[in-house]
Backbone as CSV, one residue per row, in Angstrom:
resi,resn,N_x,N_y,N_z,CA_x,CA_y,CA_z,C_x,C_y,C_z
1,MET,115.897,130.546,26.914,114.996,131.151,27.911,115.696,132.367,28.482
2,LYS,114.939,133.430,28.643,115.509,134.652,29.153,115.814,134.527,30.631
3,SER,116.784,135.278,31.078,117.226,135.182,32.473,116.149,135.611,33.444
4,ASN,115.338,136.610,33.052,114.288,137.054,33.991,113.208,135.997,34.157
5,GLN,112.965,135.145,33.110,112.002,134.065,33.234,112.503,132.987,34.194
6,VAL,113.815,132.698,34.102,114.418,131.725,35.016,114.304,132.209,36.457
7,CYS,114.549,133.464,36.670,114.438,134.035,38.024,113.010,133.937,38.542
8,ASP,112.047,134.220,37.643,110.641,134.129,38.079,110.278,132.726,38.501
9,ARG,110.734,131.718,37.727,110.427,130.335,38.061,111.063,129.934,39.396
10,MET,112.264,130.366,39.645,112.948,130.043,40.907,112.228,130.667,42.086
11,ILE,111.737,131.878,41.874,111.009,132.554,42.952,109.740,131.777,43.281
12,TRP,109.014,131.352,42.242,107.779,130.597,42.490,108.074,129.230,43.139
13,LEU,109.201,128.639,42.758,109.585,127.357,43.353,109.857,127.526,44.841
14,VAL,110.554,128.581,45.213,110.825,128.862,46.635,109.531,129.097,47.388
15,ILE,108.615,129.838,46.771,107.329,130.101,47.423,106.545,128.813,47.609
16,ALA,106.568,127.936,46.593,105.833,126.667,46.688,106.405,125.789,47.786
17,LEU,107.726,125.731,47.859,108.358,124.933,48.910,108.013,125.467,50.293
18,ALA,108.003,126.782,50.443,107.670,127.399,51.731,106.244,127.087,52.132
19,ILE,105.333,127.156,51.138,103.936,126.846,51.430,103.786,125.386,51.808
20,GLY,104.529,124.482,51.071,104.460,123.056,51.365,104.962,122.728,52.748
21,LEU,106.090,123.310,53.131,106.634,123.064,54.458,105.703,123.603,55.529
22,GLY,105.110,124.760,55.272,104.192,125.323,56.253,102.956,124.468,56.412
23,SER,102.455,123.911,55.298,101.267,123.070,55.386,101.560,121.786,56.133
24,CYS,102.813,121.268,55.997,103.169,120.066,56.754,103.107,120.332,58.238
25,ASN,103.567,121.516,58.655,103.516,121.856,60.072,102.079,122.010,60.548
26,ILE,101.202,122.479,59.643,99.799,122.627,60.021,99.139,121.256,60.150
27,ILE,99.466,120.356,59.201,98.860,119.025,59.218,99.411,118.188,60.357
28,ASN,100.723,118.268,60.590,101.372,117.482,61.634,102.036,118.399,62.663
29,PRO,101.249,119.075,63.468,101.834,119.986,64.459,102.642,119.215,65.487
30,GLU,103.615,119.867,66.079,104.450,119.243,67.100,103.595,118.904,68.326
31,GLU,103.688,117.630,68.788,102.888,117.189,69.916,103.473,117.709,71.224
32,PRO,102.590,118.067,72.176,103.097,118.538,73.468,103.798,117.415,74.224
33,LYS,104.762,117.774,75.030,105.449,116.781,75.845,104.535,116.361,76.994
34,PRO,104.484,115.043,77.294,103.563,114.576,78.344,104.103,114.843,79.742
35,THR,103.179,114.809,80.699,103.586,114.721,82.099,104.140,113.317,82.340
36,VAL,105.248,113.249,83.056,105.845,111.948,83.365,105.689,111.697,84.863
37,VAL,104.960,110.628,85.197,104.783,110.221,86.589,105.703,109.035,86.850
38,HIS,106.691,109.229,87.713,107.598,108.147,88.096,106.945,107.417,89.275
39,LEU,106.259,106.323,88.969,105.481,105.613,89.989,106.355,104.593,90.715
40,GLN,106.398,104.707,92.041,107.166,103.802,92.891,106.221,102.753,93.510
41,PRO,106.770,101.637,94.007,105.912,100.636,94.665,105.212,101.218,95.890
42,PHE,104.077,100.635,96.238,103.317,101.068,97.397,104.146,100.937,98.680
43,ALA,104.039,101.924,99.545,104.458,101.783,100.940,103.255,101.253,101.711
44,PHE,103.513,100.359,102.661,102.428,99.690,103.384,102.576,99.953,104.876
45,HIS,101.552,100.551,105.473,101.576,100.885,106.889,100.547,100.036,107.647
46,ILE,100.914,99.601,108.841,99.979,98.850,109.674,99.865,99.513,111.030
47,GLU,98.822,99.140,111.741,98.620,99.603,113.107,98.825,98.436,114.060
48,SER,98.931,98.746,115.323,99.095,97.710,116.337,97.909,96.744,116.278
49,GLY,98.193,95.451,116.400,97.141,94.455,116.370,96.779,93.972,114.990
50,GLN,97.552,94.389,113.971,97.256,93.969,112.598,98.284,92.991,112.041
51,GLY,99.192,92.540,112.878,100.155,91.538,112.433,101.294,92.117,111.624
52,SER,101.847,91.291,110.755,103.022,91.660,109.973,102.745,92.814,109.023
53,GLY,103.758,93.634,108.807,103.640,94.754,107.880,104.148,94.447,106.487
54,THR,104.494,93.180,106.203,104.940,92.828,104.862,103.741,92.547,103.960
55,ASN,103.968,92.569,102.676,102.870,92.363,101.724,103.424,91.817,100.421
56,LYS,102.519,91.477,99.514,102.906,91.087,98.159,101.994,91.810,97.164
57,ILE,102.099,93.150,97.188,101.400,93.961,96.204,102.189,93.873,94.909
58,THR,101.594,93.317,93.871,102.322,93.060,92.632,102.100,94.114,91.564
59,GLU,100.939,94.746,91.544,100.636,95.764,90.538,99.951,96.958,91.186
60,THR,99.909,98.053,90.411,99.154,99.239,90.810,98.181,99.585,89.691
61,TRP,96.906,99.664,90.055,95.867,100.075,89.115,95.731,101.589,89.212
62,VAL,95.719,102.275,88.053,95.829,103.733,88.055,94.662,104.363,87.299
63,ASN,94.024,105.337,87.940,93.015,106.196,87.315,93.502,107.641,87.332
64,ALA,93.081,108.421,86.332,93.352,109.862,86.309,92.043,110.576,86.051
65,ASN,91.610,111.386,87.026,90.319,112.076,86.950,89.176,111.108,86.632
66,GLY,89.254,109.923,87.231,88.203,108.938,87.065,88.324,108.058,85.835
67,ASN,89.310,108.311,84.998,89.506,107.518,83.788,90.612,106.488,84.017
68,PHE,90.336,105.254,83.653,91.288,104.167,83.875,92.463,104.282,82.913
69,LEU,93.682,104.337,83.454,94.882,104.437,82.621,95.533,103.089,82.363
70,GLY,95.413,102.152,83.327,96.027,100.854,83.123,96.501,100.240,84.421
71,VAL,97.095,99.066,84.283,97.665,98.334,85.407,99.168,98.302,85.211
72,PHE,99.916,98.757,86.211,101.358,98.943,86.075,102.095,98.190,87.171
73,THR,103.319,97.779,86.842,104.187,97.115,87.807,105.330,98.062,88.165
74,PRO,105.237,98.746,89.296,106.287,99.703,89.667,107.603,99.014,90.013
75,PRO,108.720,99.771,89.911,108.799,101.163,89.475,108.606,101.285,87.967
76,VAL,107.850,102.295,87.559,107.525,102.450,86.140,107.204,103.924,85.881
77,ASP,107.440,104.369,84.649,107.086,105.732,84.244,105.764,105.700,83.491
78,ILE,104.845,106.583,83.893,103.545,106.717,83.240,103.530,108.054,82.506
79,TYR,103.205,108.037,81.204,103.189,109.248,80.382,101.741,109.691,80.200
80,TYR,101.476,110.923,80.635,100.096,111.427,80.681,100.019,112.702,79.846
81,LEU,99.146,112.699,78.804,99.105,113.799,77.835,98.160,114.927,78.219
82,ASP,97.123,114.666,78.998,96.192,115.726,79.357,96.874,116.762,80.253
83,GLN,96.291,117.933,80.289,96.868,119.016,81.075,95.827,119.576,82.034
84,GLY,96.334,120.260,83.062,95.448,120.873,84.025,95.416,120.125,85.344
85,GLU,94.547,120.566,86.240,94.427,119.950,87.556,93.985,118.491,87.402
86,THR,94.761,117.576,87.972,94.525,116.141,87.760,94.632,115.392,89.085
87,ARG,93.677,114.519,89.314,93.741,113.620,90.474,94.080,112.217,89.988
88,PHE,95.252,111.734,90.397,95.651,110.351,90.143,95.232,109.503,91.332
89,THR,94.588,108.374,91.063,94.171,107.450,92.116,94.854,106.108,91.896
90,PHE,95.395,105.545,92.995,96.192,104.324,92.916,95.548,103.231,93.772
91,TYR,95.352,102.067,93.154,94.723,100.928,93.817,95.743,99.796,93.942
92,PRO,95.983,99.278,95.156,96.924,98.171,95.319,96.370,96.896,94.678
93,GLY,97.212,96.213,93.924,96.784,95.000,93.241,97.565,93.776,93.686
94,ILE,96.887,92.631,93.701,97.493,91.355,94.053,97.125,90.324,92.991
95,ARG,97.706,89.132,93.104,97.283,88.002,92.284,96.336,87.162,93.128
96,ASN,95.057,87.220,92.786,94.042,86.536,93.574,94.302,85.040,93.612
97,ASN,94.333,84.468,94.815,94.599,83.040,95.007,95.948,82.604,94.429
98,GLY,96.872,83.561,94.296,98.193,83.233,93.772,98.226,82.908,92.299
99,ILE,97.151,83.196,91.568,97.049,82.859,90.144,97.548,84.034,89.312
100,ALA,98.579,83.791,88.502,99.196,84.872,87.734,98.209,85.547,86.781
101,SER,97.245,84.784,86.271,96.299,85.320,85.299,95.084,85.978,85.956
102,ASP,95.109,86.153,87.279,93.959,86.739,87.976,94.389,87.918,88.849
103,PRO,94.906,89.002,88.219,95.242,90.190,89.014,93.976,90.952,89.384
104,ILE,93.899,91.404,90.635,92.735,92.163,91.086,93.175,93.318,91.975
105,GLN,92.277,94.264,92.157,92.457,95.274,93.193,92.110,94.615,94.523
106,TYR,93.068,94.592,95.460,92.839,93.882,96.711,91.853,94.666,97.577
107,PRO,90.704,94.087,97.900,89.663,94.852,98.592,89.996,95.215,100.033
108,MET,91.026,94.574,100.627,91.365,94.844,102.020,92.271,96.061,102.190
109,PHE,92.872,96.533,101.102,93.828,97.626,101.187,93.200,98.932,100.698
110,ALA,93.540,100.020,101.366,93.013,101.332,101.014,93.660,101.870,99.747
111,VAL,92.936,102.715,99.035,93.478,103.390,97.848,94.166,104.680,98.284
112,ASP,94.976,105.239,97.398,95.647,106.502,97.667,95.493,107.389,96.446
113,SER,95.537,108.701,96.634,95.377,109.618,95.515,96.272,110.849,95.689
114,PHE,96.630,111.441,94.557,97.454,112.655,94.520,96.829,113.627,93.534
115,GLU,96.858,114.913,93.879,96.418,115.956,92.962,97.606,116.841,92.605
116,PHE,97.747,117.151,91.321,98.802,118.055,90.881,98.389,118.653,89.539
117,LEU,99.142,119.662,89.107,98.857,120.356,87.858,99.653,119.695,86.743
118,ALA,98.987,118.925,85.913,99.653,118.260,84.796,99.876,119.270,83.678
119,GLY,101.005,119.134,83.012,101.319,120.059,81.937,102.570,119.642,81.202
120,GLU,102.860,120.343,80.129,103.993,120.003,79.281,105.292,120.061,80.071
121,GLY,106.004,118.947,80.051,107.308,118.909,80.705,107.272,118.663,82.203
122,VAL,106.069,118.474,82.796,105.986,118.221,84.237,106.541,116.820,84.529
123,ASP,107.355,116.737,85.557,108.026,115.488,85.914,107.858,115.303,87.424
124,ILE,107.169,114.218,87.846,106.837,114.071,89.253,107.046,112.624,89.690
125,GLU,107.575,112.421,90.896,107.734,111.085,91.463,106.699,110.873,92.548
126,ILE,106.011,109.722,92.496,104.941,109.441,93.443,105.140,108.050,94.035
127,GLN,105.099,107.959,95.349,105.037,106.665,96.032,103.728,106.622,96.811
128,PRO,102.737,105.907,96.299,101.465,105.818,97.019,101.630,105.022,98.313
129,VAL,100.728,105.267,99.229,100.752,104.622,100.545,99.429,103.904,100.752
130,THR,99.498,102.710,101.301,98.267,101.984,101.610,98.354,101.371,103.003
131,SER,97.221,100.875,103.435,97.094,100.205,104.732,95.817,99.379,104.660
132,TYR,95.534,98.615,105.704,94.247,97.925,105.725,93.122,98.963,105.790
133,ARG,92.061,98.711,105.055,90.941,99.635,105.031,90.320,99.784,106.419
134,THR,89.806,100.955,106.686,89.099,101.182,107.945,87.938,100.200,108.064
135,GLY,87.849,99.542,109.196,86.788,98.569,109.413,87.195,97.141,109.123
136,THR,88.441,96.925,108.668,88.905,95.552,108.431,88.971,94.792,109.754
137,VAL,88.421,93.582,109.753,88.376,92.740,110.952,89.442,91.654,110.817
138,PHE,90.203,91.443,111.884,91.238,90.417,111.911,90.732,89.251,112.781
139,SER,90.217,88.233,112.109,89.647,87.101,112.839,90.705,86.102,113.280
140,LEU,91.866,86.134,112.618,92.954,85.235,112.991,94.272,85.930,112.724
141,LEU,95.156,85.922,113.730,96.533,86.402,113.595,97.435,85.367,114.238
142,ALA,98.345,84.790,113.454,99.254,83.780,113.976,100.639,83.990,113.390
143,ASP,101.547,84.533,114.202,102.919,84.711,113.743,103.903,83.837,114.510
144,PHE,103.394,83.045,115.476,104.170,82.056,116.229,105.253,82.668,117.124
145,GLU,105.239,83.981,117.299,106.282,84.602,118.106,106.108,84.284,119.596
146,LEU,104.888,84.317,120.091,104.647,84.094,121.516,104.008,82.743,121.815
147,THR,103.260,82.227,120.863,102.550,80.968,121.108,102.242,80.279,119.789
148,ASN,101.800,79.040,119.866,101.389,78.281,118.692,99.879,78.121,118.718
149,ALA,99.208,78.765,117.767,97.737,78.706,117.725,97.238,77.439,117.047
150,PHE,98.115,76.705,116.318,97.674,75.547,115.523,98.010,74.236,116.243
151,THR,97.174,73.903,117.206,97.392,72.681,117.997,96.221,71.713,117.914
152,ASP,95.231,72.005,117.045,94.094,71.106,116.885,94.457,70.022,115.862
153,ASN,95.108,68.933,116.327,95.497,67.831,115.445,94.288,66.957,115.161
154,ARG,93.857,66.922,113.914,92.623,66.243,113.542,92.890,64.880,112.898
155,ASP,94.164,64.530,112.729,94.497,63.227,112.174,94.682,62.222,113.310
156,THR,94.938,60.979,112.946,95.150,59.917,113.948,96.618,59.499,114.023
157,VAL,97.499,60.318,113.464,98.932,60.004,113.467,99.587,60.812,114.591
158,SER,99.930,60.152,115.658,100.423,60.861,116.846,101.757,61.552,116.603
159,ALA,102.539,61.084,115.649,103.866,61.653,115.418,103.828,62.964,114.643
160,SER,102.715,63.276,114.014,102.646,64.486,113.178,102.036,65.646,113.954
161,GLU,102.633,66.820,113.801,102.114,68.025,114.452,102.714,69.257,113.793
162,LEU,102.064,70.373,114.019,102.586,71.674,113.610,103.184,72.307,114.863
163,ILE,104.480,72.584,114.820,105.164,73.082,116.006,105.659,74.508,115.808
164,ARG,105.895,75.177,116.886,106.531,76.496,116.890,108.033,76.277,116.814
165,SER,108.680,76.855,115.780,110.055,76.491,115.483,110.875,77.712,115.086
166,SER,112.182,77.642,115.360,113.116,78.689,114.926,114.055,78.184,113.834
167,VAL,113.752,77.035,113.248,114.620,76.441,112.223,114.704,77.325,110.988
168,ASP,113.565,77.812,110.521,113.521,78.668,109.332,112.329,79.595,109.488
169,VAL,112.564,80.912,109.544,111.490,81.873,109.772,111.503,82.925,108.665
170,PHE,110.339,83.492,108.406,110.272,84.587,107.435,110.713,85.891,108.073
171,GLU,110.198,86.181,109.243,110.619,87.353,110.010,110.384,87.061,111.484
172,GLY,111.042,87.801,112.347,110.934,87.529,113.769,111.815,86.358,114.162
173,GLN,111.414,85.672,115.232,112.223,84.582,115.778,111.627,83.199,115.561
174,TYR,110.317,83.139,115.255,109.657,81.834,115.171,108.715,81.763,113.964
175,ALA,108.479,80.544,113.531,107.491,80.243,112.505,106.850,78.902,112.861
176,GLY,105.833,78.527,112.126,105.262,77.198,112.283,105.989,76.211,111.390
177,GLN,106.194,74.982,111.888,106.900,73.957,111.113,106.157,72.629,111.194
178,ILE,106.006,71.994,110.036,105.497,70.633,109.935,106.610,69.775,109.343
179,VAL,106.900,68.644,109.973,107.890,67.700,109.464,107.177,66.395,109.125
180,LEU,107.209,66.029,107.843,106.611,64.779,107.391,107.701,63.737,107.173
181,SER,107.432,62.518,107.622,108.387,61.411,107.486,107.606,60.110,107.387
182,GLN,108.318,58.997,107.343,107.626,57.700,107.308,106.816,57.482,108.577
183,GLU,107.302,58.007,109.679,106.551,57.886,110.936,105.424,58.904,111.002
184,ALA,105.751,60.141,110.693,104.734,61.207,110.663,104.281,61.370,109.215
185,PHE,103.502,60.410,108.724,103.225,60.329,107.291,101.998,61.121,106.848
186,PHE,101.216,61.628,107.800,100.010,62.382,107.443,99.713,63.394,108.528
187,ILE,99.249,64.582,108.104,98.851,65.582,109.075,97.621,66.328,108.582
188,GLU,96.728,66.600,109.505,95.610,67.508,109.293,95.461,68.296,110.586
189,VAL,95.724,69.584,110.521,95.793,70.389,111.727,95.123,71.733,111.513
190,GLY,94.477,72.226,112.559,93.831,73.534,112.518,94.156,74.323,113.765
191,HIS,93.744,75.575,113.789,93.984,76.386,114.984,92.955,76.027,116.053
192,THR,93.310,76.282,117.291,92.529,75.775,118.423,91.210,76.510,118.607
193,VAL,91.233,77.822,118.543,90.048,78.628,118.825,89.323,78.950,117.527
194,PRO,88.058,78.528,117.352,87.318,78.816,116.119,87.098,80.311,115.917
195,MET,86.953,80.692,114.657,86.628,82.077,114.296,85.124,82.194,114.115
196,SER,84.548,83.236,114.682,83.119,83.509,114.493,82.952,84.880,113.863
197,GLY,81.785,85.118,113.310,81.482,86.438,112.755,81.982,86.665,111.348
198,LEU,82.469,85.615,110.668,82.875,85.806,109.279,81.637,86.061,108.423
199,PRO,81.695,87.026,107.512,80.472,87.440,106.796,80.017,86.403,105.789
200,ALA,78.735,86.089,105.826,78.138,85.159,104.861,77.332,85.901,103.799
201,ASP,77.456,87.232,103.767,76.655,88.038,102.836,77.443,88.494,101.618
202,GLY,78.599,87.875,101.368,79.371,88.220,100.181,80.427,89.281,100.402
203,LYS,80.540,89.820,101.602,81.623,90.766,101.856,82.956,90.024,101.792
204,PRO,84.007,90.689,101.281,85.280,89.978,101.054,85.892,89.418,102.332
205,SER,86.381,88.185,102.222,87.117,87.516,103.295,88.339,86.853,102.674
206,TYR,89.486,86.997,103.326,90.722,86.460,102.767,91.584,85.817,103.837
207,LEU,92.297,84.765,103.415,93.383,84.174,104.186,94.689,84.685,103.604
208,GLU,95.531,85.270,104.442,96.863,85.698,104.035,97.890,84.839,104.769
209,LEU,98.922,84.405,104.077,99.962,83.636,104.759,101.259,83.638,103.980
210,ARG,102.347,83.452,104.727,103.665,83.170,104.164,103.958,81.684,104.330
211,TYR,104.648,81.125,103.336,104.981,79.706,103.418,106.281,79.424,102.669
212,LYS,106.912,78.348,103.063,108.087,77.789,102.388,107.975,76.294,102.550
213,SER,107.981,75.541,101.452,107.631,74.124,101.573,108.417,73.255,100.608
214,GLU,108.765,72.063,101.078,109.446,71.064,100.254,108.470,70.065,99.650
215,ILE,107.196,70.229,99.946,106.190,69.273,99.508,104.852,69.978,99.354
216,GLU,103.965,69.413,98.549,102.627,69.969,98.409,101.867,69.865,99.722
217,PHE,101.022,70.847,99.968,100.081,70.751,101.078,98.781,71.432,100.683
218,SER,97.715,71.070,101.366,96.386,71.597,101.057,95.903,72.527,102.161
219,ILE,95.087,73.493,101.750,94.465,74.423,102.688,92.956,74.238,102.619
220,GLY,92.322,74.196,103.764,90.878,74.042,103.803,90.266,74.862,104.917
221,ILE,88.950,74.849,104.968,88.235,75.464,106.083,87.339,74.402,106.722
222,LEU,87.205,74.497,108.002,86.336,73.600,108.775,85.171,74.421,109.303
223,GLY,83.968,74.123,108.822,82.782,74.789,109.326,82.233,74.057,110.539
224,ILE,81.899,74.814,111.575,81.440,74.224,112.834,80.027,74.705,113.137
225,ALA,79.100,73.761,113.276,77.705,74.103,113.562,77.511,74.361,115.056
226,LEU,76.337,74.893,115.394,76.049,75.206,116.798,76.008,73.956,117.665
227,ASN,75.660,72.817,117.081,75.608,71.576,117.860,76.960,70.869,117.941
228,GLY,78.003,71.519,117.399,79.351,70.961,117.468,79.748,70.122,116.279
229,GLN,78.781,69.747,115.435,79.131,69.002,114.244,79.913,69.892,113.276
230,SER,80.790,69.255,112.483,81.667,70.045,111.608,81.764,69.417,110.228
231,SER,82.202,70.225,109.264,82.373,69.778,107.887,83.579,70.505,107.302
232,SER,84.504,69.728,106.724,85.722,70.329,106.171,85.655,70.398,104.655
233,ASN,86.351,71.385,104.109,86.417,71.590,102.664,87.843,72.005,102.312
234,PHE,88.616,71.060,101.761,89.967,71.376,101.313,89.880,71.806,99.850
235,PHE,90.159,73.056,99.599,89.877,73.636,98.285,91.095,74.226,97.597
236,TYR,92.243,74.238,98.267,93.406,74.919,97.668,94.658,74.073,97.850
237,LEU,95.359,73.797,96.749,96.602,73.022,96.774,97.783,73.967,96.602
238,VAL,98.728,73.911,97.534,99.911,74.765,97.497,101.085,73.957,96.973
239,ARG,101.707,74.449,95.921,102.863,73.770,95.341,104.110,74.049,96.172
240,PRO,105.110,73.157,96.105,106.355,73.402,96.842,107.022,74.711,96.411
241,SER,107.669,75.362,97.353,108.394,76.599,97.080,109.684,76.599,97.885
242,PRO,110.856,76.682,97.224,112.115,76.666,97.965,112.395,77.969,98.695
243,GLU,111.688,79.033,98.335,111.834,80.332,98.998,110.502,80.736,99.620
244,TRP,110.585,81.642,100.595,109.356,82.131,101.218,108.491,82.840,100.185
245,ASN,107.223,82.493,100.164,106.268,83.088,99.239,105.049,83.541,100.036
246,MET,104.204,84.367,99.412,103.000,84.852,100.087,101.789,84.598,99.216
247,LEU,100.678,84.229,99.871,99.422,83.991,99.182,98.308,84.831,99.792
248,TYR,97.417,85.318,98.920,96.143,85.909,99.322,95.061,84.984,98.778
249,ILE,94.429,84.218,99.656,93.457,83.211,99.242,92.055,83.676,99.611
250,GLU,91.202,83.776,98.609,89.850,84.300,98.852,88.973,83.231,99.494
251,LEU,88.307,83.620,100.572,87.390,82.731,101.294,85.935,83.140,101.103
252,THR,85.695,84.231,100.412,84.360,84.832,100.345,83.283,83.832,99.959
253,ASP,83.463,83.176,98.815,82.434,82.252,98.329,82.316,81.017,99.223
254,LYS,83.449,80.537,99.739,83.417,79.333,100.588,82.578,79.582,101.841
255,ILE,82.691,80.773,102.390,81.935,81.100,103.607,80.469,81.363,103.271
256,SER,80.233,82.081,102.175,78.845,82.379,101.791,78.069,81.110,101.484
257,GLU,78.728,80.164,100.824,78.043,78.926,100.425,77.775,77.998,101.599
258,SER,78.680,77.984,102.590,78.520,77.042,103.712,77.749,77.655,104.881
259,ASP,78.003,78.929,105.170,77.244,79.692,106.174,77.203,78.997,107.535
260,PHE,78.377,78.614,108.054,78.471,78.102,109.423,78.687,79.266,110.387
261,PRO,78.345,79.103,111.648,78.578,80.176,112.625,80.042,80.311,113.025
262,ALA,80.858,79.287,112.786,82.263,79.345,113.183,83.109,78.525,112.214
263,TYR,84.390,78.898,112.119,85.290,78.237,111.180,86.689,78.093,111.778
264,LYS,87.431,77.130,111.203,88.859,77.005,111.436,89.574,76.872,110.088
265,ILE,90.816,77.346,110.037,91.676,77.116,108.881,92.420,75.809,109.099
266,LEU,92.464,74.969,108.058,93.106,73.665,108.159,94.273,73.561,107.177
267,PHE,95.311,72.837,107.595,96.410,72.474,106.717,96.522,70.949,106.702
268,ARG,96.782,70.401,105.519,96.855,68.948,105.402,97.942,68.580,104.393
269,SER,98.703,67.511,104.711,99.724,67.047,103.783,100.011,65.571,104.035
270,LEU,100.644,64.940,103.032,100.879,63.492,103.083,102.303,63.201,102.619
271,TYR,103.008,62.380,103.397,104.340,61.913,103.005,104.199,60.934,101.845
272,PRO,104.934,61.146,100.732,104.772,60.278,99.554,105.233,58.849,99.834
273,THR,104.399,57.904,99.543,104.748,56.495,99.735,105.966,56.124,98.885
274,GLY,106.953,55.487,99.510,108.134,55.051,98.789,109.139,56.139,98.498
275,SER,108.969,57.317,99.084,109.908,58.411,98.827,111.287,58.086,99.414
276,PRO,112.369,58.433,98.677,113.717,58.214,99.212,114.145,59.277,100.220
277,GLU,113.379,60.381,100.288,113.727,61.461,101.218,113.305,61.076,102.638
278,PRO,114.185,61.294,103.631,113.825,60.932,105.005,112.735,61.822,105.589
279,GLN,112.657,63.078,105.135,111.623,63.970,105.663,111.399,65.139,104.714
280,TYR,110.252,65.774,104.884,109.889,66.984,104.142,109.431,68.042,105.148
281,ASN,109.830,69.280,104.910,109.467,70.383,105.800,108.458,71.315,105.150
282,ILE,107.524,71.784,105.954,106.606,72.851,105.583,106.728,73.930,106.651
283,PHE,107.019,75.168,106.223,107.109,76.292,107.155,105.992,77.281,106.864
284,LEU,105.368,77.805,107.908,104.261,78.750,107.799,104.523,79.943,108.709
285,ASP,104.125,81.116,108.263,104.319,82.313,109.087,103.299,83.381,108.696
286,ASN,103.057,84.288,109.629,102.207,85.467,109.403,100.850,85.087,108.799
287,ILE,100.158,84.176,109.471,98.853,83.716,108.992,97.777,84.681,109.505
288,LYS,96.952,85.175,108.581,95.875,86.091,108.944,94.589,85.684,108.218
289,VAL,93.465,85.882,108.884,92.165,85.862,108.212,91.549,87.237,108.427
290,VAL,91.266,87.921,107.320,90.756,89.291,107.400,89.473,89.387,106.584
291,HIS,88.591,90.260,107.023,87.340,90.471,106.274,86.802,91.859,106.571
292,LEU,85.863,92.274,105.731,85.204,93.580,105.881,83.821,93.394,106.490
């Protein structure tokens, strides 16, 4: 083969390779770098008369320009590919009734939003802020700091009661304490002053509380009619917890279905027959009933 033919073939080979590489870039162009949102946990603000400022917001639900991006557990990085003026909206999320498989946007907490210019290489840190929504009604606040609201003993066991105690508290100086023993073997107790005005039209109503317990206890509501007759419904069983935990318990359906003019929150527990333990403690703090 002549040398000029070899040169021609090499030239065409180089041209073919160049065209092939160029076509690869056309088919698979380099992707733009996303905006990175470093999402921090919600800050929670309260006003006077709203009780404790602690919370158990477990997730953040995120929208961008009205499009749902997902549910995230901060701190977390969110990668966003769209560009231009963008409004991120953040919804505080909880585990409804303490059930891990039932995450929801908590209807009592306000949403927060941020606007910024999304673009290639943009890196932004955001800590959304929430509070109770405007118009939230606090039908019950009990933190045991100044007084004990739970003195309505509905059982027939004189030794059992819910007391104001400094033995173990979540915050502040006092909490509620129940001590169960062979003598104080059963308790059913509610707060003294009934709550009125809870919505029966399906608007959200929730019981919020902190607890620490060595034994199971039940939570119920007592509906009170205008003639003074009452009916109790124990609908929630709380498992023992060696550390302070928080629950958001939905009351909406219970109130809508019963439709009494007034209610009380009830706690009930039983000392196990034949137990080798001399006593069991239940601690309660920061009890609230809130509704819209």
